[in-house]
mmCIF file of C-alpha atoms in Angstrom:
data_model
loop_
_atom_site.group_PDB
_atom_site.id
_atom_site.type_symbol
_atom_site.label_atom_id
_atom_site.label_comp_id
_atom_site.label_asym_id
_atom_site.label_seq_id
_atom_site.Cartn_x
_atom_site.Cartn_y
_atom_site.Cartn_z
ATOM 1 C CA MET X 1 28.039 -11.853 -4.866
ATOM 2 C CA ASN X 2 28.492 -12.644 -1.228
ATOM 3 C CA PRO X 3 25.472 -14.735 -0.107
ATOM 4 C CA THR X 4 25.780 -13.490 3.471
ATOM 5 C CA ARG X 5 25.590 -9.934 2.192
ATOM 6 C CA THR X 6 22.498 -10.810 0.125
ATOM 7 C CA LEU X 7 20.745 -12.309 3.146
ATOM 8 C CA SER X 8 21.684 -9.255 5.196
ATOM 9 C CA ASP X 9 20.238 -6.941 2.539
ATOM 10 C CA LYS X 10 16.982 -8.897 2.507
ATOM 11 C CA ILE X 11 16.654 -8.724 6.288
ATOM 12 C CA TRP X 12 17.447 -5.003 6.180
ATOM 13 C CA LEU X 13 14.712 -4.381 3.597
ATOM 14 C CA ILE X 14 12.168 -6.280 5.712
ATOM 15 C CA LEU X 15 13.147 -4.156 8.726
ATOM 16 C CA LYS X 16 12.620 -1.011 6.642
ATOM 17 C CA GLY X 17 9.183 -2.336 5.724
ATOM 18 C CA LEU X 18 8.477 -2.979 9.415
ATOM 19 C CA ALA X 19 9.365 0.630 10.194
ATOM 20 C CA MET X 20 7.190 1.942 7.349
ATOM 21 C CA GLY X 21 4.246 -0.201 8.408
ATOM 22 C CA ALA X 22 4.520 0.895 12.037
ATOM 23 C CA ALA X 23 4.785 4.557 11.016
ATOM 24 C CA ASN X 24 1.732 4.297 8.755
ATOM 25 C CA LYS X 25 -0.343 2.997 11.682
ATOM 26 C CA VAL X 26 0.390 6.039 13.891
ATOM 27 C CA PRO X 27 -1.607 9.234 13.186
ATOM 28 C CA GLY X 28 0.825 12.061 12.443
ATOM 29 C CA VAL X 29 3.709 9.877 11.271
ATOM 30 C CA SER X 30 4.134 8.670 7.692
ATOM 31 C CA GLY X 31 5.841 5.645 6.192
ATOM 32 C CA GLY X 32 7.050 7.912 3.411
ATOM 33 C CA MET X 33 9.013 9.890 5.970
ATOM 34 C CA VAL X 34 10.734 6.690 7.093
ATOM 35 C CA ALA X 35 11.658 5.951 3.469
ATOM 36 C CA PHE X 36 12.834 9.526 2.953
ATOM 37 C CA VAL X 37 15.029 9.637 6.051
ATOM 38 C CA ALA X 38 16.351 6.088 5.569
ATOM 39 C CA GLY X 39 17.478 7.011 2.058
ATOM 40 C CA PHE X 40 15.384 4.694 -0.122
ATOM 41 C CA TYR X 41 12.461 7.019 -0.940
ATOM 42 C CA GLU X 42 13.369 7.651 -4.577
ATOM 43 C CA GLU X 43 14.021 3.961 -5.280
ATOM 44 C CA PHE X 44 10.655 3.199 -3.667
ATOM 45 C CA ILE X 45 8.813 5.715 -5.882
ATOM 46 C CA TYR X 46 10.618 4.727 -9.080
ATOM 47 C CA SER X 47 9.985 1.035 -8.366
ATOM 48 C CA LEU X 48 6.255 1.670 -7.938
ATOM 49 C CA GLN X 49 6.321 3.561 -11.245
ATOM 50 C CA LYS X 50 7.271 0.303 -12.927
ATOM 51 C CA VAL X 51 3.799 -1.076 -12.155
ATOM 52 C CA ASN X 52 2.513 0.021 -15.555
ATOM 53 C CA GLY X 53 1.226 -1.281 -18.881
ATOM 54 C CA LYS X 54 4.515 -2.912 -19.807
ATOM 55 C CA ALA X 55 4.598 -4.773 -16.473
ATOM 56 C CA PHE X 56 1.068 -6.114 -17.011
ATOM 57 C CA LYS X 57 1.959 -7.265 -20.545
ATOM 58 C CA LEU X 58 4.913 -9.215 -19.152
ATOM 59 C CA LEU X 59 2.644 -10.741 -16.500
ATOM 60 C CA ILE X 60 -0.137 -11.663 -18.938
ATOM 61 C CA ASN X 61 2.393 -13.240 -21.329
ATOM 62 C CA GLY X 62 3.700 -15.440 -18.541
ATOM 63 C CA ARG X 63 7.138 -13.816 -18.412
ATOM 64 C CA PHE X 64 7.143 -13.847 -14.635
ATOM 65 C CA LYS X 65 10.901 -13.540 -14.147
ATOM 66 C CA SER X 66 11.081 -10.548 -16.509
ATOM 67 C CA PHE X 67 8.056 -9.027 -14.749
ATOM 68 C CA TRP X 68 9.674 -9.469 -11.319
ATOM 69 C CA THR X 69 12.956 -7.942 -12.497
ATOM 70 C CA TYR X 70 11.233 -5.071 -14.317
ATOM 71 C CA ILE X 71 9.227 -3.899 -11.264
ATOM 72 C CA ASN X 72 12.228 -4.330 -8.909
ATOM 73 C CA GLY X 73 10.219 -7.106 -7.276
ATOM 74 C CA ARG X 74 12.714 -8.131 -4.613
ATOM 75 C CA PHE X 75 12.893 -4.594 -3.267
ATOM 76 C CA ILE X 76 9.121 -3.959 -3.327
ATOM 77 C CA GLY X 77 8.214 -7.488 -2.212
ATOM 78 C CA LEU X 78 10.457 -7.457 0.864
ATOM 79 C CA LEU X 79 9.278 -3.976 1.857
ATOM 80 C CA ILE X 80 5.632 -5.058 1.590
ATOM 81 C CA LEU X 81 6.409 -8.252 3.531
ATOM 82 C CA GLY X 82 7.864 -6.100 6.313
ATOM 83 C CA MET X 83 4.767 -3.874 6.304
ATOM 84 C CA ILE X 84 2.437 -6.872 6.525
ATOM 85 C CA ILE X 85 4.435 -8.362 9.405
ATOM 86 C CA SER X 86 4.360 -4.953 11.090
ATOM 87 C CA TYR X 87 0.563 -4.743 11.075
ATOM 88 C CA PHE X 88 0.386 -7.933 13.139
ATOM 89 C CA SER X 89 3.401 -7.326 15.389
ATOM 90 C CA VAL X 90 5.103 -3.939 15.742
ATOM 91 C CA SER X 91 1.871 -1.993 15.277
ATOM 92 C CA LYS X 92 0.251 -4.088 18.026
ATOM 93 C CA ILE X 93 3.125 -3.163 20.361
ATOM 94 C CA LEU X 94 2.703 0.495 19.375
ATOM 95 C CA ASP X 95 -1.008 0.254 20.174
ATOM 96 C CA TYR X 96 -0.100 -0.946 23.677
ATOM 97 C CA PHE X 97 2.379 1.864 24.303
ATOM 98 C CA LEU X 98 0.002 4.486 22.888
ATOM 99 C CA LEU X 99 -2.662 3.234 25.263
ATOM 100 C CA ASN X 100 -0.439 3.149 28.362
ATOM 101 C CA TYR X 101 2.374 5.669 27.702
ATOM 102 C CA GLU X 102 0.809 7.996 25.159
ATOM 103 C CA LEU X 103 2.697 11.173 26.126
ATOM 104 C CA TYR X 104 6.090 9.490 25.852
ATOM 105 C CA VAL X 105 5.292 7.845 22.492
ATOM 106 C CA TRP X 106 4.178 11.168 20.997
ATOM 107 C CA SER X 107 7.273 12.824 22.483
ATOM 108 C CA ALA X 108 9.566 10.295 20.835
ATOM 109 C CA PHE X 109 7.850 10.748 17.474
ATOM 110 C CA PHE X 110 7.955 14.535 17.861
ATOM 111 C CA GLY X 111 11.709 14.353 18.436
ATOM 112 C CA MET X 112 12.182 11.973 15.515
ATOM 113 C CA ILE X 113 10.384 14.389 13.175
ATOM 114 C CA ILE X 114 12.550 17.300 14.388
ATOM 115 C CA GLY X 115 15.619 15.163 13.711
ATOM 116 C CA SER X 116 14.197 14.203 10.312
ATOM 117 C CA ILE X 117 13.797 17.851 9.297
ATOM 118 C CA TYR X 118 17.487 18.475 9.943
ATOM 119 C CA TYR X 119 18.524 15.160 8.393
ATOM 120 C CA VAL X 120 16.612 15.799 5.164
ATOM 121 C CA ALA X 121 17.335 19.539 4.865
ATOM 122 C CA LYS X 122 21.098 19.399 5.518
ATOM 123 C CA ASP X 123 21.915 18.173 1.995
ATOM 124 C CA PHE X 124 19.349 20.307 0.197
ATOM 125 C CA GLY X 125 21.841 22.928 -0.966
ATOM 126 C CA ASP X 126 21.114 26.598 -1.491
ATOM 127 C CA TRP X 127 17.706 27.889 -0.463
ATOM 128 C CA ASN X 128 16.626 30.655 -2.834
ATOM 129 C CA ARG X 129 13.356 32.585 -2.681
ATOM 130 C CA LYS X 130 11.505 30.121 -4.931
ATOM 131 C CA TYR X 131 12.375 27.092 -2.793
ATOM 132 C CA MET X 132 11.539 28.986 0.400
ATOM 133 C CA LEU X 133 8.061 29.632 -1.009
ATOM 134 C CA TYR X 134 7.648 25.913 -1.771
ATOM 135 C CA LEU X 135 8.805 25.126 1.773
ATOM 136 C CA ILE X 136 6.321 27.576 3.302
ATOM 137 C CA ALA X 137 3.512 26.172 1.126
ATOM 138 C CA GLY X 138 4.292 22.663 2.419
ATOM 139 C CA ILE X 139 4.316 23.877 6.032
ATOM 140 C CA VAL X 140 1.014 25.757 5.642
ATOM 141 C CA ILE X 141 -0.704 22.732 4.075
ATOM 142 C CA GLY X 142 0.714 20.386 6.746
ATOM 143 C CA VAL X 143 -0.353 22.622 9.635
ATOM 144 C CA GLY X 144 -3.722 23.321 8.028
ATOM 145 C CA ILE X 145 -4.485 19.610 7.727
ATOM 146 C CA SER X 146 -3.619 19.053 11.398
ATOM 147 C CA PHE X 147 -6.380 21.441 12.527
ATOM 148 C CA LEU X 148 -9.206 20.171 10.301
ATOM 149 C CA GLU X 149 -12.309 18.762 11.998
ATOM 150 C CA PRO X 150 -12.789 14.980 11.561
ATOM 151 C CA ALA X 151 -15.821 13.637 9.686
ATOM 152 C CA LYS X 152 -18.085 10.811 10.854
ATOM 153 C CA GLN X 153 -17.471 7.142 10.039
ATOM 154 C CA ASN X 154 -18.757 6.004 6.644
ATOM 155 C CA ASN X 155 -18.626 2.364 5.490
ATOM 156 C CA ASN X 156 -19.955 3.005 1.980
ATOM 157 C CA LEU X 157 -17.668 0.890 -0.229
ATOM 158 C CA LEU X 158 -17.110 3.648 -2.803
ATOM 159 C CA PHE X 159 -16.049 5.995 -0.018
ATOM 160 C CA VAL X 160 -13.863 3.240 1.492
ATOM 161 C CA PHE X 161 -12.129 2.860 -1.904
ATOM 162 C CA PHE X 162 -11.559 6.639 -1.934
ATOM 163 C CA CYS X 163 -10.137 6.396 1.628
ATOM 164 C CA GLY X 164 -7.669 3.803 0.337
ATOM 165 C CA ILE X 165 -6.480 6.133 -2.426
ATOM 166 C CA ILE X 166 -6.101 9.091 -0.041
ATOM 167 C CA GLY X 167 -4.915 7.127 2.995
ATOM 168 C CA VAL X 168 -1.958 5.587 1.140
ATOM 169 C CA SER X 169 -0.542 9.115 0.747
ATOM 170 C CA GLY X 170 1.445 8.530 3.940
ATOM 171 C CA MET X 171 3.575 5.968 2.111
ATOM 172 C CA THR X 172 4.309 8.219 -0.852
ATOM 173 C CA LEU X 173 4.274 11.736 0.649
ATOM 174 C CA PRO X 174 6.685 12.143 3.594
ATOM 175 C CA GLY X 175 5.138 14.224 6.364
ATOM 176 C CA LEU X 176 1.565 13.631 5.220
ATOM 177 C CA SER X 177 0.189 11.006 7.583
ATOM 178 C CA GLY X 178 -2.198 8.572 5.933
ATOM 179 C CA SER X 179 -3.529 7.510 9.340
ATOM 180 C CA PHE X 180 -4.300 11.087 10.298
ATOM 181 C CA ILE X 181 -6.022 11.636 6.934
ATOM 182 C CA LEU X 182 -8.206 8.602 7.730
ATOM 183 C CA ILE X 183 -9.079 10.177 11.104
ATOM 184 C CA LEU X 184 -10.156 13.335 9.259
ATOM 185 C CA LEU X 185 -12.219 11.206 6.855
ATOM 186 C CA GLY X 186 -13.794 9.502 9.888
ATOM 187 C CA ASN X 187 -12.706 5.976 8.971
ATOM 188 C CA TYR X 188 -9.478 5.373 10.932
ATOM 189 C CA VAL X 189 -11.073 2.979 13.438
ATOM 190 C CA LEU X 190 -13.071 1.149 10.760
ATOM 191 C CA LEU X 191 -10.142 0.650 8.365
ATOM 192 C CA LEU X 192 -7.036 0.382 10.552
ATOM 193 C CA VAL X 193 -8.474 -1.078 13.759
ATOM 194 C CA ASP X 194 -11.746 -2.990 13.296
ATOM 195 C CA SER X 195 -11.003 -4.357 9.804
ATOM 196 C CA VAL X 196 -7.392 -5.306 10.596
ATOM 197 C CA ASN X 197 -8.516 -7.000 13.815
ATOM 198 C CA ALA X 198 -11.179 -8.878 11.825
ATOM 199 C CA LEU X 199 -8.492 -10.139 9.444
ATOM 200 C CA TYR X 200 -6.251 -11.101 12.369
ATOM 201 C CA ASP X 201 -9.123 -13.010 14.032
ATOM 202 C CA THR X 202 -9.946 -14.711 10.732
ATOM 203 C CA PHE X 203 -6.388 -15.965 10.299
ATOM 204 C CA ALA X 204 -6.448 -17.231 13.898
ATOM 205 C CA ASP X 205 -9.729 -19.067 13.242
ATOM 206 C CA ILE X 206 -8.391 -20.649 10.043
ATOM 207 C CA ILE X 207 -5.279 -21.898 11.862
ATOM 208 C CA ARG X 208 -7.568 -23.507 14.462
ATOM 209 C CA GLY X 209 -9.680 -25.039 11.684
ATOM 210 C CA ASP X 210 -12.702 -22.945 12.688
ATOM 211 C CA PHE X 211 -14.600 -21.625 9.632
ATOM 212 C CA SER X 212 -17.702 -20.443 11.457
ATOM 213 C CA PHE X 213 -16.701 -16.834 10.706
ATOM 214 C CA PHE X 214 -18.432 -17.290 7.308
ATOM 215 C CA GLN X 215 -21.689 -17.081 9.252
ATOM 216 C CA ASP X 216 -20.564 -13.940 11.085
ATOM 217 C CA GLU X 217 -22.165 -11.106 9.111
ATOM 218 C CA ILE X 218 -20.225 -8.362 10.908
ATOM 219 C CA ARG X 219 -16.880 -10.143 10.331
ATOM 220 C CA MET X 220 -17.604 -10.703 6.641
ATOM 221 C CA ASP X 221 -18.638 -7.058 6.186
ATOM 222 C CA LEU X 222 -15.392 -5.920 7.799
ATOM 223 C CA LEU X 223 -13.340 -8.230 5.557
ATOM 224 C CA LYS X 224 -15.182 -6.861 2.514
ATOM 225 C CA VAL X 225 -14.411 -3.317 3.668
ATOM 226 C CA LEU X 226 -10.747 -4.244 4.157
ATOM 227 C CA GLY X 227 -10.557 -5.760 0.667
ATOM 228 C CA VAL X 228 -12.010 -2.615 -0.952
ATOM 229 C CA PHE X 229 -9.693 -0.438 1.137
ATOM 230 C CA ALA X 230 -6.687 -2.519 0.015
ATOM 231 C CA ALA X 231 -7.757 -2.161 -3.637
ATOM 232 C CA GLY X 232 -8.056 1.606 -3.203
ATOM 233 C CA SER X 233 -4.660 1.741 -1.503
ATOM 234 C CA LEU X 234 -3.024 -0.163 -4.365
ATOM 235 C CA THR X 235 -4.658 2.159 -6.904
ATOM 236 C CA GLY X 236 -3.502 5.228 -4.984
ATOM 237 C CA LEU X 237 -0.016 3.840 -4.466
ATOM 238 C CA VAL X 238 0.562 3.285 -8.181
ATOM 239 C CA SER X 239 -1.087 6.506 -9.386
ATOM 240 C CA LEU X 240 0.598 8.744 -6.794
ATOM 241 C CA SER X 241 3.986 7.157 -7.453
ATOM 242 C CA HIS X 242 3.706 7.993 -11.151
ATOM 243 C CA SER X 243 2.889 11.623 -10.350
ATOM 244 C CA LEU X 244 5.686 11.893 -7.783
ATOM 245 C CA GLY X 245 8.166 10.165 -10.078
ATOM 246 C CA TYR X 246 7.410 12.767 -12.754
ATOM 247 C CA LEU X 247 7.891 15.618 -10.264
ATOM 248 C CA LEU X 248 11.125 14.161 -8.851
ATOM 249 C CA LYS X 249 12.614 13.830 -12.333
ATOM 250 C CA ARG X 250 11.687 17.338 -13.507
ATOM 251 C CA TYR X 251 11.360 19.421 -10.340
ATOM 252 C CA ARG X 252 13.479 17.527 -7.829
ATOM 253 C CA LYS X 253 14.530 20.373 -5.508
ATOM 254 C CA ALA X 254 11.097 22.019 -5.583
ATOM 255 C CA THR X 255 9.469 18.671 -4.711
ATOM 256 C CA PHE X 256 11.962 18.117 -1.889
ATOM 257 C CA ALA X 257 11.254 21.626 -0.546
ATOM 258 C CA VAL X 258 7.513 20.893 -0.377
ATOM 259 C CA ILE X 259 8.216 17.522 1.276
ATOM 260 C CA ILE X 260 10.403 19.161 3.932
ATOM 261 C CA GLY X 261 7.523 21.592 4.491
ATOM 262 C CA PHE X 262 5.072 18.697 4.905
ATOM 263 C CA ILE X 263 7.370 17.074 7.462
ATOM 264 C CA THR X 264 7.674 20.359 9.379
ATOM 265 C CA GLY X 265 3.922 20.923 9.260
ATOM 266 C CA SER X 266 3.274 17.440 10.645
ATOM 267 C CA LEU X 267 4.772 18.527 13.981
ATOM 268 C CA GLY X 268 1.357 19.966 14.796
ATOM 269 C CA VAL X 269 -0.221 16.530 14.532
ATOM 270 C CA VAL X 270 2.293 14.781 16.800
ATOM 271 C CA TRP X 271 2.567 17.540 19.416
ATOM 272 C CA PRO X 272 2.948 15.469 22.608
ATOM 273 C CA TRP X 273 0.746 17.492 24.971
ATOM 274 C CA LYS X 274 -2.839 17.016 23.842
ATOM 275 C CA ASN X 275 -6.136 15.670 25.078
ATOM 276 C CA LYS X 276 -8.243 13.258 23.087
ATOM 277 C CA GLN X 277 -11.651 14.316 21.811
ATOM 278 C CA PHE X 278 -14.060 11.416 21.503
ATOM 279 C CA SER X 279 -16.873 10.757 19.041
ATOM 280 C CA LEU X 280 -20.347 11.162 20.509
ATOM 281 C CA ASP X 281 -23.687 9.759 19.427
ATOM 282 C CA GLU X 282 -26.861 11.834 19.052
ATOM 283 C CA PHE X 283 -27.524 11.547 22.788
ATOM 284 C CA GLY X 284 -24.045 12.747 23.809
ATOM 285 C CA ALA X 285 -22.686 9.306 24.803
ATOM 286 C CA ILE X 286 -19.141 8.324 23.818
ATOM 287 C CA LEU X 287 -19.059 5.921 20.867
ATOM 288 C CA LEU X 288 -17.073 2.672 21.159
ATOM 289 C CA ASP X 289 -15.365 0.579 18.479
ATOM 290 C CA ALA X 290 -15.751 -3.196 18.020
ATOM 291 C CA ASN X 291 -13.236 -3.800 20.840
ATOM 292 C CA GLY X 292 -15.070 -1.534 23.294
ATOM 293 C CA GLU X 293 -12.457 1.252 22.963
ATOM 294 C CA LYS X 294 -13.504 4.896 22.797
ATOM 295 C CA ILE X 295 -13.407 6.313 19.255
ATOM 296 C CA VAL X 296 -11.056 9.299 18.959
ATOM 297 C CA ASN X 297 -12.069 11.982 16.454
ATOM 298 C CA GLY X 298 -9.466 14.658 17.204
ATOM 299 C CA TYR X 299 -7.115 16.259 19.742
ATOM 300 C CA GLN X 300 -7.009 19.430 21.811
ATOM 301 C CA ARG X 301 -3.396 20.625 22.128
ATOM 302 C CA TYR X 302 -1.992 22.486 25.135
ATOM 303 C CA LEU X 303 1.302 23.616 26.675
ATOM 304 C CA PRO X 304 2.398 21.890 29.903
ATOM 305 C CA SER X 305 1.605 24.241 32.775
ATOM 306 C CA GLU X 306 4.252 22.912 35.159
ATOM 307 C CA PHE X 307 7.718 21.419 34.956
ATOM 308 C CA SER X 308 6.713 18.064 36.447
ATOM 309 C CA PHE X 309 8.590 14.769 36.424
ATOM 310 C CA GLU X 310 6.280 13.599 33.615
ATOM 311 C CA THR X 311 7.222 16.666 31.560
ATOM 312 C CA ILE X 312 10.936 16.024 32.148
ATOM 313 C CA ILE X 313 10.555 12.432 30.949
ATOM 314 C CA ALA X 314 8.630 13.636 27.883
ATOM 315 C CA ILE X 315 11.431 16.099 27.042
ATOM 316 C CA PHE X 316 13.939 13.264 27.475
ATOM 317 C CA PHE X 317 12.018 11.211 24.882
ATOM 318 C CA ILE X 318 11.954 14.186 22.502
ATOM 319 C CA ILE X 319 15.746 14.432 22.738
ATOM 320 C CA ALA X 320 16.044 10.649 22.372
ATOM 321 C CA GLY X 321 13.880 10.787 19.238
ATOM 322 C CA ILE X 322 16.117 13.465 17.738
ATOM 323 C CA LEU X 323 19.248 11.433 18.500
ATOM 324 C CA ILE X 324 17.758 8.245 17.016
ATOM 325 C CA VAL X 325 17.274 9.931 13.638
ATOM 326 C CA LEU X 326 20.602 11.758 13.705
ATOM 327 C CA SER X 327 22.330 8.461 14.466
ATOM 328 C CA LEU X 328 21.177 7.313 11.011
ATOM 329 C CA ASP X 329 23.554 9.852 9.490
ATOM 330 C CA TRP X 330 26.425 8.384 11.482
ATOM 331 C CA TYR X 331 25.360 4.822 10.643
ATOM 332 C CA GLN X 332 25.053 5.458 6.911
ATOM 333 C CA LYS X 333 28.514 7.015 6.800
ATOM 334 C CA ILE X 334 29.879 3.736 8.188
ATOM 335 C CA ASN X 335 27.569 1.532 6.055
ATOM 336 C CA PRO X 336 26.912 3.561 2.872
ATOM 337 C CA LYS X 337 25.416 0.587 1.001
ATOM 338 C CA ARG X 338 22.672 0.151 3.562
#
């Protein structure tokens, strides 16, 4: 085996993990969609399926090499490494652009999802009445979710564990955004902003040799919440992958039809032209998160009323998003092993 090729494959897997991690952070976009469009979705699901009783027996018996090989450890490990790196790098950059150029970011994602629908559907084959019904069901569920009213924040640890199970759906179900589900559950800011920032600050303190955070009750509570959320996410990731693996083996085209419907339905979530709706306290004041940012609890969508320069730029980003995804088809034809 060519060692250069091996190193290249490892770097490529980390980059895929970076893309999945960044997508999972953005409400309306799912890491599963990245995996689906990039062509490694089924390997991802089947690898997660290997986290089962046999894998734990190998681990308990100290057969670490067999365990690592059995669960496709290099593939899963490098993807997860990319996701972790993403949460402290790419997702931070995305946060900046969402704060300062929100319309253009949503436009790019909107275009990428349109491109993804074509990219995924082009190799589906014949669409009979049964598969059309599955497609429509996926669209209806996706659109329906996008118009649900968000709940209020809840830091109860049992509920946080449940949020982890549900929120990880974005990694396993293309088109179903885990971040948007967390907004609907009311815990997006708590779990993907405040808790992640607390972990980031903790790492920074440890590097500086400052361990005073142990006396910070708020920080420790947030780290506890993050730990429970991570445990719930792992539970959901394994359990959902087993269910999806079963469906992909026995009802592959039907499952793909529903997934394409989910992706189509998610267009409602990432519609570029929308106004934020903020959470209010009992006195009508806007609530702020730990960083002093306003807490978003939903969006009000609208059509642009005039063909302004800003609208033209937004349309440009939609087209650019479409072309970015379609370029994957061209790239994979040149590099089929990627």
